[in-house]
Amino acid sequence: MEQTERKLIVDTIKKTLAQRGINPSNILYIALNGSRAKGLGSRNSDYDTKVLCLSTKQNYMLQKIKPSFHFSTSVEREGINVELEGVAIDYLTMSKYILTQNMMAYDMFSALPLHTTPLAEDLHQIYLMTYVPAALWKSLKGMLSAFLRKQIGESANRTTNKKAAEVVYLALKLNYICSAERVPPPFNAEELTEVVQMETADMELVHGIFRKRKENKEGEFELTTAFRSFAERALLNDQPIKYKPDVKAIEDLINQKFLAEFA
C-alpha cells in the first residue's frame, strides 16, 4: 500500500472516531483487514479495518467503557468513492480477546498495520506470546466447514470466484497451522502460498482461483473435484499440539503495561 493511501485511511479514521469522542492520540493501532489486506481486492473494494483504542483514566475508573463499536465512512480514491468501515475495540477488551484466544486478536495483529504506537506494540508481542495454534485451528476449521456447507453447498457445481477464493484461503491457513510452529499464519494470500508446501497441481489451482478473484469476484467458478479435494484435505489435518500459556502471568503483564500508561 502506498504511503499516501495509508495516510488517507489513518487520517479519515482519526477524524471519524473523533466525532465519536475518541481522542486521536488514544488511537493505538489501526489494521487493514478484508480483501485488500488479503491482496485479493480491486480498485473499488471496501476498506475493512480494526482499530485499537484507549479510553481515559476517568472512564476506566467509572467503568464507562464501550467494549467495541462499528463505524462507517468513505474516502475518495482515484476518483472513486470507496466505503471505509471498521470496528473500534477498547484496549482492555482486546486484552481479554488475547487471553481467551478470540479470533479478533488474530484479525487485529496479523493483518496489515497502518498505524501503531509503543503500547500497541507491547500488546502485539503479548499476543504472540499467548498465541495457541490449536485454538485458531479450531476456529478456522469451523469457519471452513460452515462456509462449504452454507455458502457453497454440498451438491452445487458452481459458485462465485469470491467464495471459491475464501475456501482456498481458509484451507491454506489450516495447512499452515498444522505444519508451522507457534507463529500465526500470514494474513496476505500471496504470502500464504509462499509458506505452505503444496504439490504443483494444488499450487496451480490456488493461484488460478486467486487470479480469478482479483479479475472478477462475482464471476462464475466451476466446483471441480480438485477444488473440493483441496478443501476436504485441509479439514482432515490433525489438530496441532496444544500449548498452554501462563495466562495469569500474561494477565499480570498486561495490567502492568496498562497501569503504567496512567501513572
Short mmCIF file of C-alpha atoms in Angstrom, two decimals:
data_model
loop_
_atom_site.label_atom_id
_atom_site.label_comp_id
_atom_site.label_asym_id
_atom_site.label_seq_id
_atom_site.Cartn_x
_atom_site.Cartn_y
_atom_site.Cartn_z
CA MET A 1 0.00 0.00 0.00
CA GLU A 2 1.31 3.44 -0.95
CA GLN A 3 2.10 5.90 1.84
CA THR A 4 -0.44 8.42 0.56
CA GLU A 5 -3.19 5.79 0.62
CA ARG A 6 -2.15 4.67 4.10
CA LYS A 7 -2.21 8.27 5.40
CA LEU A 8 -5.62 8.87 3.84
CA ILE A 9 -7.10 5.86 5.65
CA VAL A 10 -5.49 6.69 9.00
CA ASP A 11 -6.45 10.38 8.89
CA THR A 12 -10.04 9.53 7.92
CA ILE A 13 -10.38 7.05 10.77
CA LYS A 14 -8.97 9.51 13.30
CA LYS A 15 -11.39 12.19 12.12
CA THR A 16 -14.35 9.78 12.17
CA LEU A 17 -13.60 8.45 15.65
CA ALA A 18 -13.02 11.95 17.00
CA GLN A 19 -16.68 12.56 16.24
CA ARG A 20 -17.42 9.55 18.47
CA GLY A 21 -15.40 11.01 21.37
CA ILE A 22 -12.11 9.18 20.74
CA ASN A 23 -9.07 11.43 21.03
CA PRO A 24 -6.74 10.81 18.05
CA SER A 25 -3.83 10.38 20.45
CA ASN A 26 -5.71 7.46 22.03
CA ILE A 27 -5.88 5.53 18.78
CA LEU A 28 -3.15 2.98 19.42
CA TYR A 29 -3.29 0.73 16.38
CA ILE A 30 -5.06 0.51 13.04
CA ALA A 31 -5.05 -2.67 10.97
CA LEU A 32 -6.40 -3.21 7.48
CA ASN A 33 -8.44 -6.42 7.07
CA GLY A 34 -10.65 -7.79 4.33
CA SER A 35 -9.85 -8.40 0.69
CA ARG A 36 -7.37 -5.54 0.46
CA ALA A 37 -5.21 -6.94 3.27
CA LYS A 38 -5.50 -10.40 1.74
CA GLY A 39 -4.18 -8.98 -1.53
CA LEU A 40 -7.36 -10.00 -3.33
CA GLY A 41 -9.11 -6.65 -3.60
CA SER A 42 -9.88 -4.41 -6.55
CA ARG A 43 -9.86 -0.62 -7.02
CA ASN A 44 -13.34 -0.26 -5.56
CA SER A 45 -13.07 -2.83 -2.76
CA ASP A 46 -14.12 -1.59 0.67
CA TYR A 47 -11.54 -0.74 3.30
CA ASP A 48 -12.19 -3.03 6.29
CA THR A 49 -10.31 -2.09 9.45
CA LYS A 50 -9.78 -2.92 13.11
CA VAL A 51 -8.85 -0.07 15.46
CA LEU A 52 -7.36 -0.41 18.96
CA CYS A 53 -8.34 2.45 21.26
CA LEU A 54 -7.51 3.62 24.77
CA SER A 55 -10.08 5.48 26.83
CA THR A 56 -9.47 7.98 29.63
CA LYS A 57 -8.48 7.13 33.20
CA GLN A 58 -11.76 8.58 34.43
CA ASN A 59 -13.82 6.40 32.09
CA TYR A 60 -12.00 3.29 33.26
CA MET A 61 -12.47 4.23 36.92
CA LEU A 62 -16.19 4.87 36.36
CA GLN A 63 -16.45 1.79 34.13
CA LYS A 64 -17.91 3.89 31.33
CA ILE A 65 -16.23 1.88 28.62
CA LYS A 66 -17.83 0.60 25.48
CA PRO A 67 -16.01 -2.65 24.64
CA SER A 68 -16.30 -2.05 20.90
CA PHE A 69 -18.37 -0.31 18.26
CA HIS A 70 -18.71 -0.27 14.49
CA PHE A 71 -18.16 2.79 12.37
CA SER A 72 -18.58 3.55 8.70
CA THR A 73 -17.50 6.38 6.43
CA SER A 74 -15.95 6.71 2.97
CA VAL A 75 -12.87 8.02 1.19
CA GLU A 76 -12.27 9.25 -2.33
CA ARG A 77 -9.51 7.31 -4.00
CA GLU A 78 -8.53 7.76 -7.67
CA GLY A 79 -11.87 9.39 -8.42
CA ILE A 80 -13.85 6.60 -6.77
CA ASN A 81 -15.83 6.94 -3.55
CA VAL A 82 -14.90 3.86 -1.52
CA GLU A 83 -16.56 2.74 1.69
CA LEU A 84 -14.37 2.59 4.77
CA GLU A 85 -15.71 0.65 7.73
CA GLY A 86 -14.30 -0.90 10.85
CA VAL A 87 -14.54 -1.95 14.44
CA ALA A 88 -13.06 0.16 17.22
CA ILE A 89 -12.01 -2.03 20.15
CA ASP A 90 -11.04 -0.91 23.64
CA TYR A 91 -7.59 -1.85 24.94
CA LEU A 92 -8.90 -3.93 27.85
CA THR A 93 -11.38 -5.70 25.59
CA MET A 94 -8.59 -6.65 23.19
CA SER A 95 -6.57 -7.85 26.17
CA LYS A 96 -9.41 -10.24 27.02
CA TYR A 97 -9.55 -11.38 23.39
CA ILE A 98 -5.85 -12.22 23.57
CA LEU A 99 -6.21 -14.16 26.82
CA THR A 100 -9.23 -16.12 25.55
CA GLN A 101 -7.81 -16.82 22.07
CA ASN A 102 -10.60 -14.86 20.37
CA MET A 103 -10.06 -14.61 16.60
CA MET A 104 -10.46 -10.85 16.84
CA ALA A 105 -6.93 -10.74 18.26
CA TYR A 106 -5.57 -12.55 15.20
CA ASP A 107 -7.50 -10.23 12.89
CA MET A 108 -6.02 -7.23 14.68
CA PHE A 109 -2.37 -8.21 14.91
CA SER A 110 -1.85 -10.42 11.84
CA ALA A 111 -3.43 -8.12 9.26
CA LEU A 112 -1.75 -5.15 7.57
CA PRO A 113 -0.73 -2.48 10.15
CA LEU A 114 -1.43 1.10 9.07
CA HIS A 115 -0.71 2.87 12.36
CA THR A 116 0.92 1.77 15.60
CA THR A 117 2.24 3.02 18.95
CA PRO A 118 4.60 1.64 21.63
CA LEU A 119 1.71 0.48 23.84
CA ALA A 120 0.13 -1.35 20.90
CA GLU A 121 3.46 -2.96 20.01
CA ASP A 122 3.74 -4.24 23.59
CA LEU A 123 0.28 -5.78 23.29
CA HIS A 124 1.21 -7.25 19.92
CA GLN A 125 4.20 -9.02 21.47
CA ILE A 126 1.99 -10.29 24.29
CA TYR A 127 -0.39 -11.69 21.66
CA LEU A 128 2.47 -13.59 20.05
CA MET A 129 3.48 -14.97 23.46
CA THR A 130 -0.08 -16.14 24.08
CA TYR A 131 -0.90 -17.47 20.61
CA VAL A 132 -2.24 -21.04 20.70
CA PRO A 133 -2.23 -22.72 17.23
CA ALA A 134 -4.84 -25.30 18.25
CA ALA A 135 -7.33 -22.57 19.19
CA LEU A 136 -7.02 -20.77 15.85
CA TRP A 137 -7.10 -24.12 14.02
CA LYS A 138 -10.40 -24.97 15.70
CA SER A 139 -11.93 -21.60 14.77
CA LEU A 140 -10.76 -21.75 11.15
CA LYS A 141 -11.88 -25.36 10.74
CA GLY A 142 -15.36 -24.40 11.92
CA MET A 143 -15.41 -21.44 9.54
CA LEU A 144 -14.33 -23.53 6.56
CA SER A 145 -16.82 -26.32 7.32
CA ALA A 146 -19.67 -23.84 7.68
CA PHE A 147 -18.65 -21.96 4.53
CA LEU A 148 -18.58 -25.13 2.45
CA ARG A 149 -21.95 -26.22 3.78
CA LYS A 150 -23.85 -22.92 3.78
CA GLN A 151 -22.14 -20.72 1.17
CA ILE A 152 -21.07 -23.36 -1.36
CA GLY A 153 -23.43 -26.30 -0.84
CA GLU A 154 -22.59 -29.99 -0.92
CA SER A 155 -24.43 -30.66 -4.19
CA ALA A 156 -23.66 -27.41 -6.02
CA ASN A 157 -21.49 -27.48 -9.11
CA ARG A 158 -20.85 -23.74 -9.43
CA THR A 159 -20.16 -20.77 -7.18
CA THR A 160 -18.54 -17.34 -7.46
CA ASN A 161 -14.82 -16.60 -7.68
CA LYS A 162 -15.11 -14.72 -4.39
CA LYS A 163 -16.50 -17.72 -2.49
CA ALA A 164 -14.05 -20.12 -4.10
CA ALA A 165 -11.14 -17.88 -3.10
CA GLU A 166 -12.37 -17.71 0.51
CA VAL A 167 -12.48 -21.51 0.72
CA VAL A 168 -8.94 -21.82 -0.60
CA TYR A 169 -7.75 -19.01 1.67
CA LEU A 170 -9.14 -20.72 4.81
CA ALA A 171 -7.77 -24.09 3.70
CA LEU A 172 -4.30 -22.61 3.26
CA LYS A 173 -4.39 -21.23 6.78
CA LEU A 174 -5.35 -24.62 8.18
CA ASN A 175 -2.50 -26.25 6.27
CA TYR A 176 -0.07 -23.64 7.55
CA ILE A 177 -1.08 -24.01 11.21
CA CYS A 178 -0.63 -27.77 11.07
CA SER A 179 2.85 -27.51 9.56
CA ALA A 180 4.30 -24.47 11.34
CA GLU A 181 5.46 -23.82 14.87
CA ARG A 182 3.92 -21.23 17.15
CA VAL A 183 3.77 -18.48 14.54
CA PRO A 184 0.36 -17.16 13.37
CA PRO A 185 -0.38 -17.68 9.66
CA PRO A 186 0.15 -14.71 7.34
CA PHE A 187 -2.98 -12.69 6.54
CA ASN A 188 -1.96 -12.00 2.94
CA ALA A 189 -3.00 -14.70 0.46
CA GLU A 190 0.18 -14.49 -1.64
CA GLU A 191 2.35 -14.81 1.46
CA LEU A 192 0.37 -17.90 2.46
CA THR A 193 1.09 -19.58 -0.87
CA GLU A 194 4.80 -18.94 -0.33
CA VAL A 195 4.98 -20.61 3.09
CA VAL A 196 2.57 -23.54 2.63
CA GLN A 197 4.05 -26.57 0.91
CA MET A 198 1.88 -27.75 -1.99
CA GLU A 199 2.04 -30.10 -4.93
CA THR A 200 2.30 -28.45 -8.35
CA ALA A 201 -1.35 -29.16 -9.18
CA ASP A 202 -2.56 -27.62 -5.93
CA MET A 203 -0.33 -24.59 -6.42
CA GLU A 204 -1.75 -24.01 -9.90
CA LEU A 205 -5.29 -24.41 -8.57
CA VAL A 206 -4.74 -21.88 -5.78
CA HIS A 207 -3.02 -19.27 -7.93
CA GLY A 208 -5.70 -19.66 -10.61
CA ILE A 209 -8.52 -19.09 -8.12
CA PHE A 210 -6.84 -16.05 -6.57
CA ARG A 211 -6.22 -14.60 -10.02
CA LYS A 212 -9.88 -15.02 -11.00
CA ARG A 213 -10.97 -13.47 -7.69
CA LYS A 214 -8.98 -10.32 -8.41
CA GLU A 215 -10.17 -10.13 -12.01
CA ASN A 216 -13.89 -10.57 -11.29
CA LYS A 217 -15.03 -11.58 -7.81
CA GLU A 218 -18.61 -12.26 -8.93
CA GLY A 219 -17.54 -14.33 -11.92
CA GLU A 220 -18.69 -17.95 -12.15
CA PHE A 221 -16.41 -20.67 -10.82
CA GLU A 222 -16.84 -24.37 -11.56
CA LEU A 223 -16.59 -26.57 -8.47
CA THR A 224 -14.20 -29.23 -9.68
CA THR A 225 -13.18 -32.40 -7.90
CA ALA A 226 -9.72 -30.92 -7.39
CA PHE A 227 -11.20 -27.88 -5.67
CA ARG A 228 -13.32 -29.91 -3.25
CA SER A 229 -10.42 -32.27 -2.58
CA PHE A 230 -8.14 -29.37 -1.63
CA ALA A 231 -10.65 -28.09 0.92
CA GLU A 232 -11.51 -31.52 2.32
CA ARG A 233 -7.85 -32.44 2.80
CA ALA A 234 -7.33 -29.28 4.84
CA LEU A 235 -10.23 -30.26 7.10
CA LEU A 236 -8.66 -33.68 7.70
CA ASN A 237 -5.45 -32.21 9.12
CA ASP A 238 -4.63 -33.31 12.65
CA GLN A 239 -5.07 -30.78 15.43
CA PRO A 240 -1.78 -29.03 16.31
CA ILE A 241 -0.10 -29.87 19.60
CA LYS A 242 -1.81 -27.92 22.33
CA TYR A 243 0.15 -25.16 24.02
CA LYS A 244 -0.98 -23.69 27.33
CA PRO A 245 0.37 -20.21 28.03
CA ASP A 246 0.75 -18.95 31.59
CA VAL A 247 -2.45 -16.89 31.47
CA LYS A 248 -2.03 -15.48 34.97
CA ALA A 249 1.50 -14.22 34.26
CA ILE A 250 0.42 -12.71 30.93
CA GLU A 251 -2.61 -11.07 32.52
CA ASP A 252 -0.33 -9.51 35.14
CA LEU A 253 1.95 -8.23 32.38
CA ILE A 254 -1.00 -6.68 30.52
CA ASN A 255 -2.21 -4.96 33.69
CA GLN A 256 1.30 -3.68 34.38
CA LYS A 257 1.54 -2.10 30.92
CA PHE A 258 -1.97 -0.69 31.23
CA LEU A 259 -1.45 0.90 34.67
CA ALA A 260 1.90 2.34 33.60
CA GLU A 261 0.10 4.29 30.89
CA PHE A 262 -1.81 6.25 33.53
CA ALA A 263 0.98 6.56 36.12
#
